Short mmCIF file of C-alpha atoms in Angstrom, two decimals:
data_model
loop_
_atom_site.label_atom_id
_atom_site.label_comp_id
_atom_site.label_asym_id
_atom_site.label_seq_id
_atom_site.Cartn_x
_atom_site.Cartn_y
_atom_site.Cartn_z
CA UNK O 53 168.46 5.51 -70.47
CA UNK O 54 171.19 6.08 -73.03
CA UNK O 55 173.55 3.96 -74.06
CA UNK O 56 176.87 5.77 -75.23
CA UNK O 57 179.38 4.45 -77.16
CA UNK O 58 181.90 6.92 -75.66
CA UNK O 59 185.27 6.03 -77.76
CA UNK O 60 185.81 3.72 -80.53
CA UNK O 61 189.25 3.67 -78.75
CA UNK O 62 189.92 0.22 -76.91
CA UNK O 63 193.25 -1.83 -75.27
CA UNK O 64 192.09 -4.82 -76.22
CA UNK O 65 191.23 -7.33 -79.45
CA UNK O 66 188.37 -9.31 -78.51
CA UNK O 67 187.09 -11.68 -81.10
CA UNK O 68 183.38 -11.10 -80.65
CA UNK O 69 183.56 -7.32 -80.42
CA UNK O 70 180.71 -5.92 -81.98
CA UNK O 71 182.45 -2.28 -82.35
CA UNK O 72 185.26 -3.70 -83.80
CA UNK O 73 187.26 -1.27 -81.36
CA UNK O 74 190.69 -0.46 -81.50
CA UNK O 75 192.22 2.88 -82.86
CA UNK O 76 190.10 6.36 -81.93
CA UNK O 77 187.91 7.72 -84.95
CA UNK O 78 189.14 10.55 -86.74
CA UNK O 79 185.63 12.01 -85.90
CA UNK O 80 185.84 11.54 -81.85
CA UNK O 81 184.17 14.32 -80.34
CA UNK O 82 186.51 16.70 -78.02
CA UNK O 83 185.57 17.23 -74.01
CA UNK O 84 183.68 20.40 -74.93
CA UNK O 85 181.51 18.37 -77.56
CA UNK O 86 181.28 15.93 -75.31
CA UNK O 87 179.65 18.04 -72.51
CA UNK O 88 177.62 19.65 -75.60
CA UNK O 89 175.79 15.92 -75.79
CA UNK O 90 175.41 15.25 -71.93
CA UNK O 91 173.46 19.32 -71.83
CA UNK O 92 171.74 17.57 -74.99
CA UNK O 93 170.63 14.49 -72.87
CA UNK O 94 169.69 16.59 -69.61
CA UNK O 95 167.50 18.89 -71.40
CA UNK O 96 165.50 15.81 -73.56
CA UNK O 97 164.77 14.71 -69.70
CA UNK O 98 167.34 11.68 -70.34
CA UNK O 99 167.66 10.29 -66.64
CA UNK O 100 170.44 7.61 -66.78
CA UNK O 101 173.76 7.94 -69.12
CA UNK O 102 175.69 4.32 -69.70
CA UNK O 103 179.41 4.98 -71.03
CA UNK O 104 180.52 2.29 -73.57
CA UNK O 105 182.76 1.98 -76.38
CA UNK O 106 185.19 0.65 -76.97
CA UNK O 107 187.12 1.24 -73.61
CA UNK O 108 185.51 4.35 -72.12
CA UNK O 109 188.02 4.82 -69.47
CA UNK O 110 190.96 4.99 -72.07
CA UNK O 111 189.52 8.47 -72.72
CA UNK O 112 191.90 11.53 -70.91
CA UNK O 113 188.59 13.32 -70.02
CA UNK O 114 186.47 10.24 -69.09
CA UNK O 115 186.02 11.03 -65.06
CA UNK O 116 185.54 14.54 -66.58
CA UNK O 117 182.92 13.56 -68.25
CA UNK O 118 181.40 10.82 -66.18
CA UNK O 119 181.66 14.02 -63.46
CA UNK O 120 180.04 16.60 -65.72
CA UNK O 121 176.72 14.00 -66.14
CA UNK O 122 176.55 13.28 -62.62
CA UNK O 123 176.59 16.73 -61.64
CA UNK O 124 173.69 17.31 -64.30
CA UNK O 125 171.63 14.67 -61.97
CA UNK O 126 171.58 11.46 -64.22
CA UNK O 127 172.44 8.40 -63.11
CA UNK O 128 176.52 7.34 -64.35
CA UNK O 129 177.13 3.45 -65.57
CA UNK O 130 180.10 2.11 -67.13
CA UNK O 131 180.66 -0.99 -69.60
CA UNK O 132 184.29 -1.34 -69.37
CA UNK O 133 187.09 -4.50 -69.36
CA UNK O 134 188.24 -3.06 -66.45
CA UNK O 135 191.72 -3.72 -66.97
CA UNK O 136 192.87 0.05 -66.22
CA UNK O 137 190.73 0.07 -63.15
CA UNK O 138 193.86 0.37 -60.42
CA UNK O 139 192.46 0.82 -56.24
CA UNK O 140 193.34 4.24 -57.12
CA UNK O 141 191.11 5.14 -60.58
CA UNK O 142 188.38 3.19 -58.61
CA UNK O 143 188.40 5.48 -56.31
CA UNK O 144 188.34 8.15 -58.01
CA UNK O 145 185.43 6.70 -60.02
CA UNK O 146 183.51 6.53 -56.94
CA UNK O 147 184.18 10.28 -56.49
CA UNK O 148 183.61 11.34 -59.80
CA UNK O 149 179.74 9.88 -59.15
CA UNK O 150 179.50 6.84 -60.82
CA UNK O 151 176.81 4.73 -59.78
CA UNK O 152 177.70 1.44 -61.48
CA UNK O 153 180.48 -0.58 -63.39
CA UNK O 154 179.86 -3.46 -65.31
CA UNK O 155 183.26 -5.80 -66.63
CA UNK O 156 183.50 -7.86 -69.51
CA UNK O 157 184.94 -11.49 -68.18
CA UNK O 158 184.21 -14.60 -70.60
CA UNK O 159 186.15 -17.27 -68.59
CA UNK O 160 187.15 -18.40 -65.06
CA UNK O 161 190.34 -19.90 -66.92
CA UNK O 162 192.85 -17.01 -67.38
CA UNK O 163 194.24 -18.74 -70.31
CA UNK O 164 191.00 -18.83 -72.54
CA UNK O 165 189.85 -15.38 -71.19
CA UNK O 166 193.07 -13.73 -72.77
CA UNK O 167 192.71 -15.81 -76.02
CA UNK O 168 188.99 -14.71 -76.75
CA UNK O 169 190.51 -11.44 -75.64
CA UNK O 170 193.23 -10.97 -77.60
CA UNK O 171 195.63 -10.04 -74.79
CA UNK O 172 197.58 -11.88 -72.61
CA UNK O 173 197.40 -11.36 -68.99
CA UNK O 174 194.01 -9.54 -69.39
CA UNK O 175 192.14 -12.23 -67.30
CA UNK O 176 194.35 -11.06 -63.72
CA UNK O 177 194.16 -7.21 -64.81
CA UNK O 178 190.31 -7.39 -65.03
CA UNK O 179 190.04 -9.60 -61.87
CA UNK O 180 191.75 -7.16 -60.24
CA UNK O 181 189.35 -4.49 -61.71
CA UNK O 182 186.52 -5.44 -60.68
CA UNK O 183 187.99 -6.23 -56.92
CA UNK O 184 189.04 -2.65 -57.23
CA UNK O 185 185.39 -1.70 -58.25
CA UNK O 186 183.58 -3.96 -55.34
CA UNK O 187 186.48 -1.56 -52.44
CA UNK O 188 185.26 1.17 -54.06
CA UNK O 189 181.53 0.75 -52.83
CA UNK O 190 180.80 1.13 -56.53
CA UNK O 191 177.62 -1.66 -57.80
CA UNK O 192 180.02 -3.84 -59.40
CA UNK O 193 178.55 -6.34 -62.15
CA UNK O 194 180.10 -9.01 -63.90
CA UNK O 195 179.44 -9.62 -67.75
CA UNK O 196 179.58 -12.12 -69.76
CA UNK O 197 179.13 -12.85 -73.27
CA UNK O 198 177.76 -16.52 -73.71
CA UNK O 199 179.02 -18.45 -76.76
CA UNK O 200 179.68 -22.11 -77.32
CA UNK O 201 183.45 -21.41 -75.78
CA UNK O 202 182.40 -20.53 -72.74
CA UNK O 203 178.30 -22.32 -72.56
CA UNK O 204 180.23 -25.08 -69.84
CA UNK O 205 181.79 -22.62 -67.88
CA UNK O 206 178.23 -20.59 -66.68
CA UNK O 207 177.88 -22.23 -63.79
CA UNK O 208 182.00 -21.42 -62.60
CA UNK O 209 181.47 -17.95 -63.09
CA UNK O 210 178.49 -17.51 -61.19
CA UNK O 211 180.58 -19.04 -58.10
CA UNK O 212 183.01 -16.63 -59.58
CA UNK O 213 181.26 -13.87 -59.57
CA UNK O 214 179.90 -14.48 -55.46
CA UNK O 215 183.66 -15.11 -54.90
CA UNK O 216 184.42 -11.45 -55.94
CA UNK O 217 180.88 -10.10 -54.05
CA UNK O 218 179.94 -8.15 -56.98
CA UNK O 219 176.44 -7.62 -57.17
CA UNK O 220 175.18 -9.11 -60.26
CA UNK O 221 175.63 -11.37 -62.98
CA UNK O 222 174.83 -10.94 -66.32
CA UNK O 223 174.61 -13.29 -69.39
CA UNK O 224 175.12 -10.95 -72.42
CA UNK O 225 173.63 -12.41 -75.93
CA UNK O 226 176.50 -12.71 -78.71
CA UNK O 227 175.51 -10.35 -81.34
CA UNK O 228 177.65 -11.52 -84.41
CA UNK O 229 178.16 -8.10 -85.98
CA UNK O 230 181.78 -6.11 -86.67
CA UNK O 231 184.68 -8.55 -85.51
CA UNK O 232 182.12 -10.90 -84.28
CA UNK O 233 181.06 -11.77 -87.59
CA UNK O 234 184.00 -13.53 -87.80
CA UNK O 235 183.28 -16.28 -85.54
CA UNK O 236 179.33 -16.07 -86.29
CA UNK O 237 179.26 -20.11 -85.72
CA UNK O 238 180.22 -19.27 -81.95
CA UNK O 239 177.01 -19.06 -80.88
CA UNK O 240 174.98 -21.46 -78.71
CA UNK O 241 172.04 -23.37 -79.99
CA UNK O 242 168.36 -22.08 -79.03
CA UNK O 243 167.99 -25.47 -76.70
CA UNK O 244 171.47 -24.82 -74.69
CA UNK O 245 169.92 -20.54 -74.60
CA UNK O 246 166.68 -22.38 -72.82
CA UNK O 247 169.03 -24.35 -70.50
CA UNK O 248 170.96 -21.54 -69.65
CA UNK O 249 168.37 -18.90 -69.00
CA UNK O 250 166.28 -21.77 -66.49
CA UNK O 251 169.66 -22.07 -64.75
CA UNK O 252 170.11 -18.11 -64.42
CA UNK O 253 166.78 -18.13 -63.08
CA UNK O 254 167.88 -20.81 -60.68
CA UNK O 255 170.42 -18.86 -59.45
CA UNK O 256 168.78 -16.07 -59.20
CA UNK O 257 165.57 -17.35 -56.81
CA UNK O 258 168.64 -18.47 -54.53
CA UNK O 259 168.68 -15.06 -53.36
CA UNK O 260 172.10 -14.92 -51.52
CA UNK O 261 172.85 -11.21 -52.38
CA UNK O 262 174.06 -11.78 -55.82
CA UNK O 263 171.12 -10.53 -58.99
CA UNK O 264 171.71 -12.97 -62.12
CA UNK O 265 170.12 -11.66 -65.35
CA UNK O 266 170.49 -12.06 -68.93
CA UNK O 267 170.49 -9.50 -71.82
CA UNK O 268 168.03 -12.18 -73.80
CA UNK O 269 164.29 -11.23 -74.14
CA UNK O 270 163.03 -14.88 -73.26
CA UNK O 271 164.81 -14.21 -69.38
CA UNK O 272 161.22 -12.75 -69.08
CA UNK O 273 159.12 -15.41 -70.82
CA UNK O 274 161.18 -17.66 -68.11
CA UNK O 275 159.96 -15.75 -65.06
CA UNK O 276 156.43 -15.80 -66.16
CA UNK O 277 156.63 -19.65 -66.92
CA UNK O 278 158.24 -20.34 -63.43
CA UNK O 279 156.27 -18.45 -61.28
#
């Protein structure tokens, strides 16, 4: 699996971005590059290609791309805010062969969603994004990045997230690097971590359709302990 951050190039201003996204870099490779890598990645056997950023889908030549790699037989994610995923880009997502989307959402309240983020009215654009996703019959995920503003509000998004039927939830680690050294002190204490992952795991032996996981290594030293 490779992880690629696709574009440096993003529509947001989220505080704990660890990209510190925003403007394109002067050294952004053009489609033809681009396609370059992805031959790069087939022939080194690479079987699964993740587009990041950034916002991958501000990119003109993103389903171009995301096309080209399917075509090449690898398996097509994408980390994205999904506030420029319309019913109609969704579905051309789906055509263009990707597999799976996963969407940044920090809050169930709108209001502190769009202030971590920078943007208001973000919250009901990404809502609608991953909605979009779910019609699509693309593996829709929810993601979100667990810091002390949002530690409370685990439990709402998980009812969130069953609300919108995506298919999993995941509890990203804040990783206080780039903008998101800014607010370093954001993050939760080891003892509320160990709470949350033993509720994840909660959640996730409910088995109702929905997979909860986390980013953090100890999600596995939790399995083993609760078997």
């Amino acid at each position: 699996l490779v992880v690629w951050d696709f574009t440096s190039r993003c529509n947001l201003k989220c505080k704990h971005c660890y990209a510190n996204a925003g403007k394109a870099a002067p050294d952004e490779l053009t489609t033809e590059q681009a396609k370059e890598v992805v031959d790069q990645l087939d022939k080194a056997g690479v079987v699964a290609v993740a587009l990041s950023g950034g916002e991958p889908t501000l990119r003109e030549d993103f389903l171009e791309i995301a096309s080209y790699i399917h075509r090449k037989g690898m398996y097509v994610s994408v980390a994205s805010n999904g506030t420029l995923i319309t019913k109609e880009f969704a579905k051309k997502m789906k055509e263009a062969g990707i597999d799976y989307i996963e969407i940044s959402l920090d809050h169930t309240n709108p209001k502190i969603h769009d202030e971590f983020r920078g943007v208001k009215g973000a919250w009901n654009r990404t809502v609608e994004g991953i909605r979009h996703g779910v019609e699509a019959g693309i593996t829709t995920c929810i993601a979100t990045t667990v810091t002390k503003y949002n530690y409370d509000n685990v439990p709402e998004m998980v009812k969130l997230a069953r609300k919108l039927k995506v298919h999993r939830f995941i509890a990203f680690n804040f990783v206080p690097t780039r903008r998101g050294r800014n607010i370093a002190d954001a993050d939760i204490t080891p003892e509320q971590r160990e709470k949350l992952l033993n509720f994840l795991y909660d959640k996730l032996l409910e088995n109702n359709g929905l997979e909860v996981f986390s980013t953090c290594p100890a999600y596995a030293r939790i399995s083993l302990e609760r078997e």
